[in-house]
Coordinates of C-alpha atoms in Angstrom, one line a residue:
X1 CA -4.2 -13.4 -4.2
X2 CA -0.4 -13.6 -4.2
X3 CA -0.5 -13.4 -0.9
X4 CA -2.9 -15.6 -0.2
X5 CA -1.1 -18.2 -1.4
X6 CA 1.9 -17.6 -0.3
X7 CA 0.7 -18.2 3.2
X8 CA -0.7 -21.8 2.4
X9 CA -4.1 -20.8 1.0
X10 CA -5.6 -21.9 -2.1
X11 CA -6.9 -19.3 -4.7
X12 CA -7.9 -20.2 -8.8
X13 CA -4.3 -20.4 -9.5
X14 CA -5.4 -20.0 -13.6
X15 CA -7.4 -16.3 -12.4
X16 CA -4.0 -15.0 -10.5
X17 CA -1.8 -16.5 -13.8
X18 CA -4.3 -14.9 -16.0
X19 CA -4.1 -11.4 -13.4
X20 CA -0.3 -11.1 -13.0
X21 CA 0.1 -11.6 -17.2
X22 CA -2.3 -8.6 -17.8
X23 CA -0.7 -6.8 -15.6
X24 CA 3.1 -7.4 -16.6
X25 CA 1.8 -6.6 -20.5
X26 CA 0.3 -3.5 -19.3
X27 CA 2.8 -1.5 -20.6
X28 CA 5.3 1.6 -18.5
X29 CA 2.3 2.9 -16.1
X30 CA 2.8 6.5 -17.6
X31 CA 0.1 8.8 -16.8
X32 CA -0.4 10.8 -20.2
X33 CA -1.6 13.7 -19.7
X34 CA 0.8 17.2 -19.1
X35 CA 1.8 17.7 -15.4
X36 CA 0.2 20.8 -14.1
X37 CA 2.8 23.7 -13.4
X38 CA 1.8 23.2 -9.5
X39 CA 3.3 19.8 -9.9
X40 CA 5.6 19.3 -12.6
X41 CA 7.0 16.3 -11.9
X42 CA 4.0 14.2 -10.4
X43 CA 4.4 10.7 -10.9
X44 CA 1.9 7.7 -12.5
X45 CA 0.5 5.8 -9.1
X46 CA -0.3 3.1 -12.0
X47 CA 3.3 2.4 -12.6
X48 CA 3.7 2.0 -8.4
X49 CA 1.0 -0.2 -7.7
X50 CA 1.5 -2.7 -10.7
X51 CA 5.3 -2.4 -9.9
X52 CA 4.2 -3.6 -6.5
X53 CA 1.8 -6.1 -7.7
X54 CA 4.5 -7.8 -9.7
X55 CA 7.4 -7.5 -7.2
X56 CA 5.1 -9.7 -5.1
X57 CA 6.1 -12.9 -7.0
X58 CA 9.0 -15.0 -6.0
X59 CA 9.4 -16.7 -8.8
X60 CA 8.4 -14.7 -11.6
X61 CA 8.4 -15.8 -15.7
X62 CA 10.1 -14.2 -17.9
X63 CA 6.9 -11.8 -19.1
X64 CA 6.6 -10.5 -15.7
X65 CA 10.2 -10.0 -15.3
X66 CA 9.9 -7.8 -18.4
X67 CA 6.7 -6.2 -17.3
X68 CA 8.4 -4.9 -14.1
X69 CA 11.4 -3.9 -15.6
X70 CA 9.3 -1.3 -17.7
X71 CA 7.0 -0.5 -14.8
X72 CA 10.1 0.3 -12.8
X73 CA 12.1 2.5 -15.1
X74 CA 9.1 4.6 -15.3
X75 CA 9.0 4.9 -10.8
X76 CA 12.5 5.7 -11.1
X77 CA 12.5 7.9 -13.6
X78 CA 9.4 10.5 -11.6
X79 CA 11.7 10.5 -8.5
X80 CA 12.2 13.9 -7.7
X81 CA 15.6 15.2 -6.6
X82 CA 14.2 15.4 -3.2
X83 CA 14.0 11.6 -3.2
X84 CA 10.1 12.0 -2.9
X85 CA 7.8 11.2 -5.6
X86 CA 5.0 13.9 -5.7
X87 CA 1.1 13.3 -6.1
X88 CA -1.0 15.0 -8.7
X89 CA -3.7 17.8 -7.5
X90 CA -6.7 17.3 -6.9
X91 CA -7.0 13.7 -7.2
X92 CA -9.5 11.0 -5.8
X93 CA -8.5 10.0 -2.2
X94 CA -7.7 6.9 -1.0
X95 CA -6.3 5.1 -4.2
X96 CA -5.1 8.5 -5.0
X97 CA -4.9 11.6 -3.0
X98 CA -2.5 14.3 -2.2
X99 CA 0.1 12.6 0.0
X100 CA 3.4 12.8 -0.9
X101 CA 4.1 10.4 2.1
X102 CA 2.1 7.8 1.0
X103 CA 3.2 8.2 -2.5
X104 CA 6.5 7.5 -1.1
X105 CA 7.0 4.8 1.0
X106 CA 4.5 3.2 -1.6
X107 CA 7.5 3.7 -4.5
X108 CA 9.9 2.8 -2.3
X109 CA 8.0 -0.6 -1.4
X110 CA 8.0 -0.8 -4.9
X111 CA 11.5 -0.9 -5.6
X112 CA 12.4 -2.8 -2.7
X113 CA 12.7 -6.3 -4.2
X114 CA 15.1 -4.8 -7.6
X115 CA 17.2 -3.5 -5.2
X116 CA 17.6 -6.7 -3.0
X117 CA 18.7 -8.1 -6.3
X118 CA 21.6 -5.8 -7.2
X119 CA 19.7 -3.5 -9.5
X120 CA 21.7 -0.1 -9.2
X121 CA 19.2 2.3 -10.2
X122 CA 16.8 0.6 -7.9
X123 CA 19.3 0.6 -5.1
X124 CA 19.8 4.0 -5.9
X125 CA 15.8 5.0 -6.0
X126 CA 15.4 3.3 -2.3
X127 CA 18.3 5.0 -0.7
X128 CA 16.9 8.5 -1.6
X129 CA 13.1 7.3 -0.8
X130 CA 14.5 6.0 2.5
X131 CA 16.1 9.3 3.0
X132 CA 13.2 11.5 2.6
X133 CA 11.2 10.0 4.6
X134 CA 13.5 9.8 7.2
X135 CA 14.0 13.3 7.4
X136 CA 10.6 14.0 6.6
X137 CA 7.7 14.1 9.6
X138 CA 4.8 12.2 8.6
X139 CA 1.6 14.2 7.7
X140 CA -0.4 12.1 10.0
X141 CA -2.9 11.0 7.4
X142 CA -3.9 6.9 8.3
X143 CA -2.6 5.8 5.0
X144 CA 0.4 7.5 5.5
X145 CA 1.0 5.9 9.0
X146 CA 0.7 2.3 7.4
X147 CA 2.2 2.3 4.7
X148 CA 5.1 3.7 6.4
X149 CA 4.8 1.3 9.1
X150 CA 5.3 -1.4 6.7
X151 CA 7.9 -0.7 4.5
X152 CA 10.3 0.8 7.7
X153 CA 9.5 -2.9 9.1
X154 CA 10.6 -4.4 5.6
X155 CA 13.7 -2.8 5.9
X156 CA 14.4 -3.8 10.0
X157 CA 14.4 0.1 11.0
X158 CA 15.0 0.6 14.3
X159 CA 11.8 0.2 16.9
X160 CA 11.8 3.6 17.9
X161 CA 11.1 4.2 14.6
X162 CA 8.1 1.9 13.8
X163 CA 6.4 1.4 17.1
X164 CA 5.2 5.0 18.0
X165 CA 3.7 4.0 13.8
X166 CA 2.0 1.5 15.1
X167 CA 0.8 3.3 18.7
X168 CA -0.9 5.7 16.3
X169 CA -2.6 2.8 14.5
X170 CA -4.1 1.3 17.4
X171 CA -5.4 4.7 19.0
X172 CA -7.5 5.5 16.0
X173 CA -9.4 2.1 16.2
X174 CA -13.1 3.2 16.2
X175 CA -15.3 1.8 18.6
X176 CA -17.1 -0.8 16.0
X177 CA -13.4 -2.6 16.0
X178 CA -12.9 -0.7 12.6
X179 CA -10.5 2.1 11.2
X180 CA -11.7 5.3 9.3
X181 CA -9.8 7.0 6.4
X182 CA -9.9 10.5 7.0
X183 CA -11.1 12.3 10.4
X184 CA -15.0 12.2 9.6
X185 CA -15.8 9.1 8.0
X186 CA -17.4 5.7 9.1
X187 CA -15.1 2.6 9.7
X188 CA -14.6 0.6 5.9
X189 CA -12.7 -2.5 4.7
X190 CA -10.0 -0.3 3.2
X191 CA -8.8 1.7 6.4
X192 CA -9.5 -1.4 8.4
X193 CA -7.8 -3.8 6.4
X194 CA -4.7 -1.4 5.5
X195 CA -4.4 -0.7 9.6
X196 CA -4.8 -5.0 10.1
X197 CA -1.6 -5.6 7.1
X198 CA 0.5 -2.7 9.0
X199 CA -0.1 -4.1 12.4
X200 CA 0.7 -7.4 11.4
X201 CA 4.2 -6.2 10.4
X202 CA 4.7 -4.6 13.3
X203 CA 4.2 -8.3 15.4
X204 CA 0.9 -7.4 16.6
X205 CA -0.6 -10.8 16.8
X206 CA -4.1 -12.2 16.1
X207 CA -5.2 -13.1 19.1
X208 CA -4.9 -9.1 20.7
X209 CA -8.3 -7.4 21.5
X210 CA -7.8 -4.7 19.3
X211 CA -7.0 -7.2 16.0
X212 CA -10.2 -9.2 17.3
X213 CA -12.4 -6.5 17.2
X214 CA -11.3 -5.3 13.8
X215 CA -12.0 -9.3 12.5
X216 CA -15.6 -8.8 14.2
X217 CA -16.0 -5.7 12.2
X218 CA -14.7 -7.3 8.7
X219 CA -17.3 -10.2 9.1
X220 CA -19.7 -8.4 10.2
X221 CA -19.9 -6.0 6.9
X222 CA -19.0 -8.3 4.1
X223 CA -21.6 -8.2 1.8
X224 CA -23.0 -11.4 0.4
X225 CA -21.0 -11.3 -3.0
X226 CA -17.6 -10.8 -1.1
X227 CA -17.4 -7.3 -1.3
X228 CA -17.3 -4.7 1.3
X229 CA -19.2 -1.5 1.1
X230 CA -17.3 1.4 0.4
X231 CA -17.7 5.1 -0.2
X232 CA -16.4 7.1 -2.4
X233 CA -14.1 10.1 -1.2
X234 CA -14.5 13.7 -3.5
X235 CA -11.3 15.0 -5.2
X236 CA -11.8 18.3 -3.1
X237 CA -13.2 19.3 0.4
X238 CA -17.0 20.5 -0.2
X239 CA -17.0 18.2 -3.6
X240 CA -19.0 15.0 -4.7
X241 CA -17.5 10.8 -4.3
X242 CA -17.7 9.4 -8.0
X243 CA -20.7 8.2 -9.7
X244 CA -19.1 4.5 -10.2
X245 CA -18.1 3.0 -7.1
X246 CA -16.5 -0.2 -8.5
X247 CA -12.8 0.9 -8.2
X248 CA -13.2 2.1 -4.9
X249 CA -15.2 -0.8 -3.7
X250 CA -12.9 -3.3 -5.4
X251 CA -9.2 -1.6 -4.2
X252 CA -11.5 -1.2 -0.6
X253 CA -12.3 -4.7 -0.7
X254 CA -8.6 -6.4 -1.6
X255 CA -7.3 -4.7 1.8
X256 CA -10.3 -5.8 3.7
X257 CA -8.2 -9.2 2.3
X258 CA -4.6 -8.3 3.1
X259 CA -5.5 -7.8 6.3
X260 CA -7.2 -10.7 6.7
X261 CA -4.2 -12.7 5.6
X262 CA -1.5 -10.9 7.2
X263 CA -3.6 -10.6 10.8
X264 CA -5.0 -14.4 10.9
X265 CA -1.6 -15.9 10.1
X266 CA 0.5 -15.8 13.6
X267 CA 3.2 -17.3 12.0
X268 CA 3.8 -14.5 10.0
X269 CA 3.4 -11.9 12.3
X270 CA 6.5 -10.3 13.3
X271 CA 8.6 -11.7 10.8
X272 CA 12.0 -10.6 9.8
X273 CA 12.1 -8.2 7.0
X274 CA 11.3 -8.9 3.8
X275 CA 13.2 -8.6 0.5
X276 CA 14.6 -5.5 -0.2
X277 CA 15.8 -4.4 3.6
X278 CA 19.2 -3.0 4.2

């Protein structure tokens, strides 16, 4: 929704107020539970992604500065020495999962817009992020791949670094015009909107077969209500998707969006980086 609007579009501004104050007074993020011995210090994905969500706002009150702050001490805190933040076993891919990668460049999105604005320990988190990845070859997985696309674009890397990225995007395009998660699986509005966002950042522009194609597909599988069908991944090879696909089919759905926004805006394909760059 955030950025929706930030690209001229109109959304029920009281639903996105209502949205960004239950997420800044959601608390730290922490994960309860003990981390396993195989992963000691996994981090809490719910501290990333509603540390993203907020960091999204130019102009944020004075709750969800707060809420960040919190949400922030907590990604900076499960950084591992390594400058990674590791994933917790045998969790449910694709909101999930087992990359480290993803993990990642995710935090280090995260962090990105503190650090733009003199924060130390965030400047300090992103310089170590930035540095594992670096040094780091990717694992290959599609999430991976476009999520690292976007946040070396963010921070004006050089092209040699981002385009082969974006190369690998575009070669995995299925023949419906969509993207798949994992080797395997149909084309869905997650993989297809995530590869859409990261292609936009890279200055692919709207009006390119391969981003036509992927908008064919999109329309052509929204369901009536708005939603896109999804399908939901197992925690292990050989296992069973959950029983409830709402999260899925509602995290599946909101790239199916992004992509839509980034990919159908011209103007704001390409663009210099965003906050938080070097």
């Amino acid at each position: 929704m955030r950025e929706h609007t930030q690209r001229g579009h109109g959304v029920d501004a009281s639903l996105l107020a209502e949205l960004t104050t239950w997420v800044a007074e959601s608390g730290d993020g922490k994960f309860g539970m003990a981390r396993p011995a195989s992963a000691p210090q996994a981090a809490s994905p719910k501290a990333v992604y509603f540390a993203l969500a907020l960091g999204t706002d130019p102009k944020p009150d004075a709750v969800s500065q707060k809420g960040l702050k919190l949400l922030l001490k907590t990604v900076e805190a499960e950084q591992t020495e390594k400058g990674s933040w590791a994933c917790w076993p045998e969790t449910r891919p694709p909101i999930f999962g087992n990359s480290d990668e993803t993990l990642t460049a995710l935090a280090t999105l995260a962090v990105l817009p503190a650090a733009a604005a003199g924060d130390d320990a965030a400047k300090a988190a992103r310089d170590k992020g930035i540095k594992w990845l670096a040094e780091t070859k990717t694992d290959d997985d599609p999430q991976s791949i476009a999520v690292r696309l976007v946040l070396w674009k963010r921070l004006g890397r050089p092209a040699k670094e981002w385009q082969p990225l974006a190369q690998r995007i575009k070669e995995r395009q299925n023949a419906d015009g969509g993207w798949s998660q994992a080797k395997g699986m149909a084309s869905d509005g997650w993989a297809t909107g995530q590869a859409l966002y990261a292609l936009a950042h890279a200055g692919i522009k709207p009006n390119e077969p391969a981003i036509a194609r992927a908008h064919a597909f999109l329309i052509k599988t929204q369901r009536k209500d708005g939603s896109w069908p999804m399908t939901s991944r197992p925690t292990t090879p050989g296992g069973k998707g959950s029983t409830s696909l709402i999260p899925i089919t509602g995290a599946g759905s909101a790239w199916a969006v992004l992509g839509l926004v980034r990919s159908t805006s011209q103007a704001e394909t390409g663009a210099a980086p965003d906050r938080g760059g070097k």
